[in-house]
PDB file of C-alpha atoms and ligand atoms in Angstrom:
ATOM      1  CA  UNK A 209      10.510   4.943 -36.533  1.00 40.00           C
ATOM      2  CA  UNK A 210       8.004   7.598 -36.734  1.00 40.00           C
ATOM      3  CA  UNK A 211       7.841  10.678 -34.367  1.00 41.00           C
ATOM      4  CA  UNK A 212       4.933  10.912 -33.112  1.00 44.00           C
ATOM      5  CA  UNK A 213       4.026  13.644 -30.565  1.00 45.00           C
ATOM      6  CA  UNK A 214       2.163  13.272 -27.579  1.00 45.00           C
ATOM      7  CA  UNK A 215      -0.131  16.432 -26.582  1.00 42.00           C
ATOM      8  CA  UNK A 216      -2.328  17.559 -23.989  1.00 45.00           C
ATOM      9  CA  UNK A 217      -5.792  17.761 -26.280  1.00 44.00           C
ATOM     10  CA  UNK A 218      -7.678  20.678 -25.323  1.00 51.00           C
ATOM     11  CA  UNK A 219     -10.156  20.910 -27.993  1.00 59.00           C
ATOM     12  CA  UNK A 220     -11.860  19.629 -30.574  1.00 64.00           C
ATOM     13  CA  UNK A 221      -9.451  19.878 -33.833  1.00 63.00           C
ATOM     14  CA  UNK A 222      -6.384  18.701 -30.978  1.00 63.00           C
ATOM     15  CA  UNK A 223      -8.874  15.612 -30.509  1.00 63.00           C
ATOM     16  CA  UNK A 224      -9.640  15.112 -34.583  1.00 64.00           C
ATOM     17  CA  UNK A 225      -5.307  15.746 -34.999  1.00 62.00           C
ATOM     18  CA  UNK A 226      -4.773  12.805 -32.250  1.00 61.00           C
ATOM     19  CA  UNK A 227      -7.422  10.271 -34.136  1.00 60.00           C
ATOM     20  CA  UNK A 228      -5.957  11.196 -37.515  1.00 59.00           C
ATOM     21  CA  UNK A 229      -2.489  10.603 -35.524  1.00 56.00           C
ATOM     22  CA  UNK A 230      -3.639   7.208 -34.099  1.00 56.00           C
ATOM     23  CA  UNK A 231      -5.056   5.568 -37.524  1.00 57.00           C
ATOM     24  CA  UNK A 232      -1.583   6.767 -39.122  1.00 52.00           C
ATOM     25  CA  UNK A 233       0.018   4.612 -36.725  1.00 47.00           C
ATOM     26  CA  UNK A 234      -2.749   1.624 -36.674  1.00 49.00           C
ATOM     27  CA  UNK A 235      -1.661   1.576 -40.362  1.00 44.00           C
ATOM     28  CA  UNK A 236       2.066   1.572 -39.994  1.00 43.00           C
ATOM     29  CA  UNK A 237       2.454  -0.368 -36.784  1.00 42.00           C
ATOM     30  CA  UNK A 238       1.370  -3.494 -34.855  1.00 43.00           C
ATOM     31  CA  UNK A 239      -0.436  -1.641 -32.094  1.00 45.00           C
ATOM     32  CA  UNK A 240       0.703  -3.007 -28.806  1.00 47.00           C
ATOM     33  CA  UNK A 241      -2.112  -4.847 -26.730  1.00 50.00           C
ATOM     34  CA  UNK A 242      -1.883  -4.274 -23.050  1.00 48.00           C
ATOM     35  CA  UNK A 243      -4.119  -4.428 -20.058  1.00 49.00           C
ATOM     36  CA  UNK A 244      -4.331  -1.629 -17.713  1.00 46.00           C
ATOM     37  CA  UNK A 245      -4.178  -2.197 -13.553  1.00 46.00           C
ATOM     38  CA  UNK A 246      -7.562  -1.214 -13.897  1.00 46.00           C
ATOM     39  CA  UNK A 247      -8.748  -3.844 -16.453  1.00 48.00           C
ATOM     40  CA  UNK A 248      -9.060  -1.439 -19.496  1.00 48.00           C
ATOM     41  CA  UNK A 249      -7.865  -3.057 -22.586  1.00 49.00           C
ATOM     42  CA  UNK A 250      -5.140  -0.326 -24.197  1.00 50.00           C
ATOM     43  CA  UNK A 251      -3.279   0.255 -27.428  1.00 48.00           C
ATOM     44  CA  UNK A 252      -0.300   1.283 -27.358  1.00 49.00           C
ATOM     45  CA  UNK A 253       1.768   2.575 -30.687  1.00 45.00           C
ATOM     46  CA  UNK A 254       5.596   2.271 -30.467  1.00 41.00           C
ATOM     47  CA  UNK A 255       5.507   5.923 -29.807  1.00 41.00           C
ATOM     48  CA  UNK A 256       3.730   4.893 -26.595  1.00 40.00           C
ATOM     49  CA  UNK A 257       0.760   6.962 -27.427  1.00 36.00           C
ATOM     50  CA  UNK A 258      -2.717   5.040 -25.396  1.00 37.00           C
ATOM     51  CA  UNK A 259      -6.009   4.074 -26.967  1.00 35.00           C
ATOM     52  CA  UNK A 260      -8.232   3.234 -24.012  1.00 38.00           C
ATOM     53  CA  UNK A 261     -11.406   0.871 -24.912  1.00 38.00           C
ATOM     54  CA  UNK A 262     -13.963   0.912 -22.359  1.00 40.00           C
ATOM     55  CA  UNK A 263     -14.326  -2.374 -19.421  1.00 44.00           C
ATOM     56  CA  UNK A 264     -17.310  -3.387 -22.003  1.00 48.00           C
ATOM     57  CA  UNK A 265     -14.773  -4.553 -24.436  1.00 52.00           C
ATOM     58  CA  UNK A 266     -15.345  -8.398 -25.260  1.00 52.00           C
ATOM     59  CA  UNK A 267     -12.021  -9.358 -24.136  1.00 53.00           C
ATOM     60  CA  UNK A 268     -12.893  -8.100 -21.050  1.00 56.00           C
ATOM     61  CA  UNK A 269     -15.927  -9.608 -20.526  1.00 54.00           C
ATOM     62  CA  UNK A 270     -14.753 -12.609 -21.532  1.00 56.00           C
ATOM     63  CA  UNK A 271     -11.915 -12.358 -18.790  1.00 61.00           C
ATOM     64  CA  UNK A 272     -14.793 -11.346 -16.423  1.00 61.00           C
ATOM     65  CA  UNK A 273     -16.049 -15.015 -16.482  1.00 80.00           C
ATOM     66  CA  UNK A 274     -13.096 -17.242 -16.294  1.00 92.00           C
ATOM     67  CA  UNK A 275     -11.566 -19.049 -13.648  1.00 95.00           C
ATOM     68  CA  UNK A 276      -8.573 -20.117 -12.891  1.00 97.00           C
ATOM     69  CA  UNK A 277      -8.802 -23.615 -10.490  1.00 97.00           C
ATOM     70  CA  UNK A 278      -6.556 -26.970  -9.622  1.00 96.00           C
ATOM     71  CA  UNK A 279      -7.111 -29.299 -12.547  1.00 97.00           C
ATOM     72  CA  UNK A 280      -7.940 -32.998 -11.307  1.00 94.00           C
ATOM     73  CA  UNK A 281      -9.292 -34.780 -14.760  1.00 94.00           C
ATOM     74  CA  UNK A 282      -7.210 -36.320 -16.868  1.00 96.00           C
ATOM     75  CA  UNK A 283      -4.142 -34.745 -17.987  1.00 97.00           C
ATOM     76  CA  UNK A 284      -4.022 -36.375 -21.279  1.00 97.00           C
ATOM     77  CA  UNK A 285      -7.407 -33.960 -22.367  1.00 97.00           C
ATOM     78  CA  UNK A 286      -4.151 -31.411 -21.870  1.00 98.00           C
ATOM     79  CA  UNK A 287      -1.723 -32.330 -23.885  1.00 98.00           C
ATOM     80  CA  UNK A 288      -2.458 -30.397 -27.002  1.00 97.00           C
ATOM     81  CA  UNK A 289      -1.964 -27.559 -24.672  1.00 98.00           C
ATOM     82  CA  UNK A 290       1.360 -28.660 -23.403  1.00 98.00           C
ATOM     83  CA  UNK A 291       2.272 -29.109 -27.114  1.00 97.00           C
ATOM     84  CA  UNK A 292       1.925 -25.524 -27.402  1.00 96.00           C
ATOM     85  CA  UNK A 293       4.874 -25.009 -24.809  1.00 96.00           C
ATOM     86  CA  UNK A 294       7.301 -27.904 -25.040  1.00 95.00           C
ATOM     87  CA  UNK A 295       8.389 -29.098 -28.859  1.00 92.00           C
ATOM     88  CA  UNK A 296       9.491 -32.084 -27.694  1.00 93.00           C
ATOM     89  CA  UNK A 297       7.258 -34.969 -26.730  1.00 94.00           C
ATOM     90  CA  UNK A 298       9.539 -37.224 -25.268  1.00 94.00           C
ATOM     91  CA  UNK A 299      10.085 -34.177 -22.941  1.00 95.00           C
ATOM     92  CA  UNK A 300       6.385 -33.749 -22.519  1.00 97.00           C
ATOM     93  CA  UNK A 301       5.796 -37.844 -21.389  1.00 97.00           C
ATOM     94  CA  UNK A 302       8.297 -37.238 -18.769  1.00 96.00           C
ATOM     95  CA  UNK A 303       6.820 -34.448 -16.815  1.00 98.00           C
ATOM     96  CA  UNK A 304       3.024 -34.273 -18.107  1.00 98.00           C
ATOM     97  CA  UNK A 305       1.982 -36.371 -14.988  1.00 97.00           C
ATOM     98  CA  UNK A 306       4.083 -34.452 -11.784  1.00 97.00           C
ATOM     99  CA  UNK A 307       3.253 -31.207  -9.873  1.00 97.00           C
ATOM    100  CA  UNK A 308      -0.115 -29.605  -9.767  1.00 97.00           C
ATOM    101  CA  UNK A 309      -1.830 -28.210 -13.082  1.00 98.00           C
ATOM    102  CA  UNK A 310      -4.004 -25.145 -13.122  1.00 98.00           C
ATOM    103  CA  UNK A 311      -6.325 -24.458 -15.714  1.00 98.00           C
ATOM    104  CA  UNK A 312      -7.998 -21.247 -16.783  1.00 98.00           C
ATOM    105  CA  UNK A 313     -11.796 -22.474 -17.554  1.00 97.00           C
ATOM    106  CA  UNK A 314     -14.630 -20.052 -19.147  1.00 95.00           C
ATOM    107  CA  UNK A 315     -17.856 -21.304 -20.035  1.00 92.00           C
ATOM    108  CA  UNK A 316     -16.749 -24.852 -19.890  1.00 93.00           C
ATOM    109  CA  UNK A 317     -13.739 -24.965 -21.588  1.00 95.00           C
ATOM    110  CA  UNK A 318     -10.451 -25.034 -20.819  1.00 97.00           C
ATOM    111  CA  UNK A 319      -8.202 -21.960 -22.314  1.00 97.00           C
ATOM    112  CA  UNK A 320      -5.163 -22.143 -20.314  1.00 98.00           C
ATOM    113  CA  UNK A 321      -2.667 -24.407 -18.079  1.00 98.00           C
ATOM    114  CA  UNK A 322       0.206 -24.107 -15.774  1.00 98.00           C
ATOM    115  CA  UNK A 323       2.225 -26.629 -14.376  1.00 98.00           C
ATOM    116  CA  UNK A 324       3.436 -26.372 -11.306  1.00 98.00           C
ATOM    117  CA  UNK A 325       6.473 -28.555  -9.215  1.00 97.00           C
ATOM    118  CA  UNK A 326       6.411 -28.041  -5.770  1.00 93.00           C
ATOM    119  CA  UNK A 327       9.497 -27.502  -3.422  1.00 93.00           C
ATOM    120  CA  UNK A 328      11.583 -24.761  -2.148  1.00 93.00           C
ATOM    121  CA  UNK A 329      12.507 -23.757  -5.042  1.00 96.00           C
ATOM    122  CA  UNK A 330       8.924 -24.454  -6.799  1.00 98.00           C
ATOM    123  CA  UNK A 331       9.536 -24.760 -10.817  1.00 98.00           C
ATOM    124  CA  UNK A 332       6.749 -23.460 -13.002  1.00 98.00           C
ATOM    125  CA  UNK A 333       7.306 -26.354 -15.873  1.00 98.00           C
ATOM    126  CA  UNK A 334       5.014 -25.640 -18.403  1.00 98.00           C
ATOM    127  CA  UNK A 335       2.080 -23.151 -19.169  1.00 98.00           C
ATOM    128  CA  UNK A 336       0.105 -21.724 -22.511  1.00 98.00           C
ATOM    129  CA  UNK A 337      -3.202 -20.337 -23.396  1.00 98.00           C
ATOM    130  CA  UNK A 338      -5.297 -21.180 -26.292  1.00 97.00           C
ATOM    131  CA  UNK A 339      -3.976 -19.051 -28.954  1.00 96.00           C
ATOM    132  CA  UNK A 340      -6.986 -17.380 -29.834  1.00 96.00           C
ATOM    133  CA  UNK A 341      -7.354 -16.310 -25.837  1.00 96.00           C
ATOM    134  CA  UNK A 342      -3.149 -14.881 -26.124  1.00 96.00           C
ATOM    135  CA  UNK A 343      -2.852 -10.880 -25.110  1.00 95.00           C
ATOM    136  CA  UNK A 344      -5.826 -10.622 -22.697  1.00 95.00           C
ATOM    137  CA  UNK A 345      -4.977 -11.195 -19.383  1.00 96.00           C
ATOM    138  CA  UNK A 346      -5.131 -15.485 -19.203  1.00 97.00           C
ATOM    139  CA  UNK A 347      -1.511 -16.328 -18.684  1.00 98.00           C
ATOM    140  CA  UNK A 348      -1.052 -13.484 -16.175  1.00 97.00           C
ATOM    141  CA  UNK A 349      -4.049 -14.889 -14.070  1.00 97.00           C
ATOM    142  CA  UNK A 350      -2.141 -18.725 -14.254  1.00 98.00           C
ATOM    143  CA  UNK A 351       0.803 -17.031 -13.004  1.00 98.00           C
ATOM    144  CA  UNK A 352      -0.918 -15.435  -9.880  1.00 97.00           C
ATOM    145  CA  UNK A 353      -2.710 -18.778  -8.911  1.00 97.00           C
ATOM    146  CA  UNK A 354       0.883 -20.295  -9.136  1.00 97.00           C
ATOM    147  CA  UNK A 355       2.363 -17.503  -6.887  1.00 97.00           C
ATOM    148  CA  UNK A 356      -0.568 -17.834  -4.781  1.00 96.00           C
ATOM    149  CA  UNK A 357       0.048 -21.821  -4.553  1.00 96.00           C
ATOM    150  CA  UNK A 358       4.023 -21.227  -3.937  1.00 96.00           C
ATOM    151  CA  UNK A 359       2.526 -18.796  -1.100  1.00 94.00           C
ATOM    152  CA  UNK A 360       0.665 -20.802   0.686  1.00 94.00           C
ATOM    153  CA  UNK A 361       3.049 -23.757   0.451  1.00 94.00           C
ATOM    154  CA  UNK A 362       5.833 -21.662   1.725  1.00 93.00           C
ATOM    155  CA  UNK A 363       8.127 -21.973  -0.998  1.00 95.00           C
ATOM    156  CA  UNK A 364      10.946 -19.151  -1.297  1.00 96.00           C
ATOM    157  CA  UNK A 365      10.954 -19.448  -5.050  1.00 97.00           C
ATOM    158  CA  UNK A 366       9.845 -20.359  -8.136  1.00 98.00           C
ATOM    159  CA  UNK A 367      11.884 -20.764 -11.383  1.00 98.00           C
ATOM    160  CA  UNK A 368      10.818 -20.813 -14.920  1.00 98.00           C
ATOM    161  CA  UNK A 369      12.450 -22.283 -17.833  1.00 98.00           C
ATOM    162  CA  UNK A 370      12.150 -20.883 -21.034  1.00 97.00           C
ATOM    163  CA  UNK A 371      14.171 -20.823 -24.805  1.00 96.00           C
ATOM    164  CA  UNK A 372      16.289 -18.293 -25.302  1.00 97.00           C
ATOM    165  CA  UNK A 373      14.850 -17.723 -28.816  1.00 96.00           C
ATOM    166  CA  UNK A 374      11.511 -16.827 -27.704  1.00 96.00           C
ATOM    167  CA  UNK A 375      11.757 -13.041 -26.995  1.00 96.00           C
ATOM    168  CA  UNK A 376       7.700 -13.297 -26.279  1.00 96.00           C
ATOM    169  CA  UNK A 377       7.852 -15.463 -23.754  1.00 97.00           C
ATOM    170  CA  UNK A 378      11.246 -13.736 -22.384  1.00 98.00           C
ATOM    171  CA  UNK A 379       8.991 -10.248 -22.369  1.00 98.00           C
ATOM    172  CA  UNK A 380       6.012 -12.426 -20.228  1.00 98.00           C
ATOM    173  CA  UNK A 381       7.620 -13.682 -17.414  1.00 98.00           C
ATOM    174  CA  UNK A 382       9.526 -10.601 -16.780  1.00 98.00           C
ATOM    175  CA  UNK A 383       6.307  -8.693 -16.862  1.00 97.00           C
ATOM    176  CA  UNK A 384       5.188 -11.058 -13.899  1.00 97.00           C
ATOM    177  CA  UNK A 385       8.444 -10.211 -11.955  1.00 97.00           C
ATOM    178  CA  UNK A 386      10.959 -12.779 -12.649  1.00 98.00           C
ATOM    179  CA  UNK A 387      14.630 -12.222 -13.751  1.00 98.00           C
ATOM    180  CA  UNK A 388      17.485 -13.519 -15.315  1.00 98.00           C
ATOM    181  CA  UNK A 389      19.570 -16.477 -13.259  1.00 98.00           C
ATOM    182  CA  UNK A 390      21.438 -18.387 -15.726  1.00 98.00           C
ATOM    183  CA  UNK A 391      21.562 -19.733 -19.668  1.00 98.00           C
ATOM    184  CA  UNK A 392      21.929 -23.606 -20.385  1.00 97.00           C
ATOM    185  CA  UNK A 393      23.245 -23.866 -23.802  1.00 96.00           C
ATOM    186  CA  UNK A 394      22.611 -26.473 -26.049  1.00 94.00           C
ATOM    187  CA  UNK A 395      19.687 -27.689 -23.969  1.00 94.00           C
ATOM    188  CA  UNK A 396      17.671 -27.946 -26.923  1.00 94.00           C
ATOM    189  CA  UNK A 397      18.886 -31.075 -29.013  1.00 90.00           C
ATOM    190  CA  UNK A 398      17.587 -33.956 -30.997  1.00 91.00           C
ATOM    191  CA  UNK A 399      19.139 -36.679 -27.478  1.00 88.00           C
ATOM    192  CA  UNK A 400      16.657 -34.462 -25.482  1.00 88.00           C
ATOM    193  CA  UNK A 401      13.541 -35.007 -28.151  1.00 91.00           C
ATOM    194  CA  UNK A 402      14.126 -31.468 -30.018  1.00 92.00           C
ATOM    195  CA  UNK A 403      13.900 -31.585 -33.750  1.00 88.00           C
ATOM    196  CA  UNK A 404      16.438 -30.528 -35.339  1.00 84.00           C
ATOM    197  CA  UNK A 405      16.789 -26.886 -36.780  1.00 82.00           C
ATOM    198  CA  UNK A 406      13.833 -24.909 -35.077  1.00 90.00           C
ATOM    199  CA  UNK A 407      13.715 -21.155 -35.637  1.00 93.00           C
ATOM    200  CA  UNK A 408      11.963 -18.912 -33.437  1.00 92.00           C
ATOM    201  CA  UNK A 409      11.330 -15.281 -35.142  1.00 91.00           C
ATOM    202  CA  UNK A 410      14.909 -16.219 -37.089  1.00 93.00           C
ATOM    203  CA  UNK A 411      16.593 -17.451 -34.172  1.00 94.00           C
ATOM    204  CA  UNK A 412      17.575 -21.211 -33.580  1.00 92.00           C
ATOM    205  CA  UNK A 413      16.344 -22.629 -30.821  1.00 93.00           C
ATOM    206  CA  UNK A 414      19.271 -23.982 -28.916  1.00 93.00           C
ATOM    207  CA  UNK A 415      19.748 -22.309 -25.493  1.00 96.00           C
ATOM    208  CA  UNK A 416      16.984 -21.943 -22.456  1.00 97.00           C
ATOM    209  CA  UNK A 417      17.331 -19.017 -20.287  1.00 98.00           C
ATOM    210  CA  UNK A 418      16.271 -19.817 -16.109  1.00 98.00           C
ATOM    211  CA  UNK A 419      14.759 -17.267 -14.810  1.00 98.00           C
ATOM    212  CA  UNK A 420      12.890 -16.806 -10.494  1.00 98.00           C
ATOM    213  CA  UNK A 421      11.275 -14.856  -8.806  1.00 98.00           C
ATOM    214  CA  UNK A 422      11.742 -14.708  -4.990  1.00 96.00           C
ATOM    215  CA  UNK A 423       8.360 -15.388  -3.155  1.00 93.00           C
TER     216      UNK A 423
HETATM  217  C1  COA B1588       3.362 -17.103 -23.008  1.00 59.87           C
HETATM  218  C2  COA B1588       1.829 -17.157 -22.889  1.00 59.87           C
HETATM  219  C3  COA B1588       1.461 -18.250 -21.901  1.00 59.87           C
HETATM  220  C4  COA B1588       1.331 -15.793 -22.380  1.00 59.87           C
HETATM  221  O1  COA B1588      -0.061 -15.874 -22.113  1.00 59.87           O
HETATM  222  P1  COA B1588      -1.072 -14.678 -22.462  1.00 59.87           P
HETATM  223  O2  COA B1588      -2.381 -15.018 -21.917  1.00 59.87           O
HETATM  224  O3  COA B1588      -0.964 -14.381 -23.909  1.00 59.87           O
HETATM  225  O4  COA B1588      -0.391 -13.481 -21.636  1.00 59.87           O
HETATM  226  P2  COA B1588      -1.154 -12.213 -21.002  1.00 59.87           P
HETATM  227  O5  COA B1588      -2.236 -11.788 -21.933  1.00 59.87           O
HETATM  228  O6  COA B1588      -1.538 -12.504 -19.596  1.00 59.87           O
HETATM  229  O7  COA B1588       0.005 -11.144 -21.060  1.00 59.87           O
HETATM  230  C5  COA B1588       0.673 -10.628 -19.903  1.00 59.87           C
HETATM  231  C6  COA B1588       1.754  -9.681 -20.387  1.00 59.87           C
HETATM  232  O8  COA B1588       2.734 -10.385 -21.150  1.00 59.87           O
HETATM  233  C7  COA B1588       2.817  -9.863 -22.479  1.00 59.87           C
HETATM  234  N1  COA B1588       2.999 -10.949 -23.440  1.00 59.87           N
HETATM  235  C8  COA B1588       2.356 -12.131 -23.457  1.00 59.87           C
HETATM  236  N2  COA B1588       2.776 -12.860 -24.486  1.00 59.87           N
HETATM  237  C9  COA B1588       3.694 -12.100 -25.131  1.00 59.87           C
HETATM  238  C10 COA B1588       4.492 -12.295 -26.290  1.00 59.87           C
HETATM  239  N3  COA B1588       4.451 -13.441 -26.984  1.00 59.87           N
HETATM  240  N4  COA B1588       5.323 -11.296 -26.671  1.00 59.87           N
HETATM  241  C11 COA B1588       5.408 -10.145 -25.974  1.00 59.87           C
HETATM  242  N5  COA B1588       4.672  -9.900 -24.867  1.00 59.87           N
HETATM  243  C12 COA B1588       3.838 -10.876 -24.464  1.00 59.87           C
HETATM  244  C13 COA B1588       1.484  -9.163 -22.699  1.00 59.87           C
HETATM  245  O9  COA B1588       1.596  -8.170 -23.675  1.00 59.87           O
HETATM  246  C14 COA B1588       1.213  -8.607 -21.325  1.00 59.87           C
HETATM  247  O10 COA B1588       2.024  -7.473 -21.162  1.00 59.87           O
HETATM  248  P3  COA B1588       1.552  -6.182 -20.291  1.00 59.87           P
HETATM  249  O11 COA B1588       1.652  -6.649 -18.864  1.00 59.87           O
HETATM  250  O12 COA B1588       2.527  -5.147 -20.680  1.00 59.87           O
HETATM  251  O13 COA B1588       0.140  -5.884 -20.663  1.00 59.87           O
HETATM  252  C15 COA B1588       1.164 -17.400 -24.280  1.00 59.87           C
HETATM  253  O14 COA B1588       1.666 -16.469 -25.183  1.00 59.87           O
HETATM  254  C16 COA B1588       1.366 -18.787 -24.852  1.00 59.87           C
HETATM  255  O15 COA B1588       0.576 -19.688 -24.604  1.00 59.87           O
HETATM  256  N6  COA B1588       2.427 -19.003 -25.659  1.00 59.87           N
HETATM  257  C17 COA B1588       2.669 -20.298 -26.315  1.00 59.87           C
HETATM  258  C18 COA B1588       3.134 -21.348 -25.328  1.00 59.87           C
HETATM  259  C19 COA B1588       4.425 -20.955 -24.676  1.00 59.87           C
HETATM  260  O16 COA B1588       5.350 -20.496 -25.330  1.00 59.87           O
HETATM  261  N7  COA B1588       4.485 -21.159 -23.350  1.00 59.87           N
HETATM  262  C20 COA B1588       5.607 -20.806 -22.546  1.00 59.87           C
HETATM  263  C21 COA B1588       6.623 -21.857 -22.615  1.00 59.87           C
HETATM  264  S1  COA B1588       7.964 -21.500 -21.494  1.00 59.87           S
END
């Protein structure tokens, strides 16, 4: 890991030290893509030092102009986007028609989904966003309209399922406020429609990790 200090700037050459410092680390590192509370789209270094880019970024703009509503079409015209979450389409015949879907829309086109199974404990079954939409702000706004939902339904909570491989996912809905409950091992198998021997950043997905948040 590299040290990399964080400083007050004051002046110019501080300011010209901290650029140099930032395109060292753009070069070493993945910078970390994050939103800010206040929309801003920020880079963050593994040294946790911030690049702010202005509210006039394109990702934000594009965020500016979608919505997130109650899908009613045909849930078929989803699948492709269920794919995305669930590698097992026997799996995905089962539950594609229950619950409510959201969809995140902009300019037409739909970039996002979350499934949604109502109850007391409501179950958030299945959700992605086009990949070329991931990292600015889509999945978070699903998850809202689903606590929202859960809200005004009066549910107490609302679970989400996810593999145990998939740190990414793991980091996501923790980042929306949900925690650990339990692990179900072996839940991902060929008798439940799993093909055999998926890896997920060099782990095997086998085990899925329940996790709620209390509404
Ligand atoms: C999981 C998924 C829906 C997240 O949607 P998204 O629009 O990319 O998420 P957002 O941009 O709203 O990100 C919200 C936060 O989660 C973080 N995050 C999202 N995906 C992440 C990932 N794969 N790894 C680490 N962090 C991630 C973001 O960095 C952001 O963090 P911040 O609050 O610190 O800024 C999306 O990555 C996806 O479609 N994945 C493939 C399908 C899938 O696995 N679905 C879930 C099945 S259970």
């Amino acid at each position: 890991m590299v040290h990399c200090p964080s400083r007050r700037l004051t002046d110019r050459a501080e300011r010209r030290r901290r650029s140099r410092h930032l395109r060292l680390c753009r070069n070493r590192h993945r910078l970390i893509r994050a939103h800010t509370a206040r929309g801003r789209v920020t880079y963050r270094a593994p040294c946790d030092t911030d690049i702010q880019k202005t509210r006039s970024h394109p990702d934000n703009r594009k965020l500016a102009k979608m919505m997130v509503h109650s899908h009613d079409g045909d849930r078929e015209q989803l699948r492709p986007l269920f794919r995305e979450a669930d590698d097992s389409e026997q799996q995905i015949d089962a539950y594609l028609g229950l619950g409510t879907v959201f969809v995140a829309e902009d300019d037409g086109e739909i970039i996002g989904h979350l499934q949604l199974i109502a109850g007391d404990e409501a179950e958030l079954k299945s959700m992605a966003v086009a990949e070329s939409r991931r990292g600015t702000g889509v999945g978070r706004a699903l998850v809202r309209a689903a606590f929202e939902h859960c809200r005004q339904n009066a549910a107490k909570r609302l679970l989400v399922a996810t593999a145990a491989a998939d740190v990414g996912n793991l980091r996501f809905y923790q980042r929306q406020g949900f925690r650990m409950l339990r692990v179900e091992r072996d839940a991902f198998v060929p008798s439940t429609g799993y093909p055999d021997e998926i890896v997920i950043d060099g782990i095997p997905l086998r085990d899925r990790v329940w996790l709620g948040l209390d509404l």
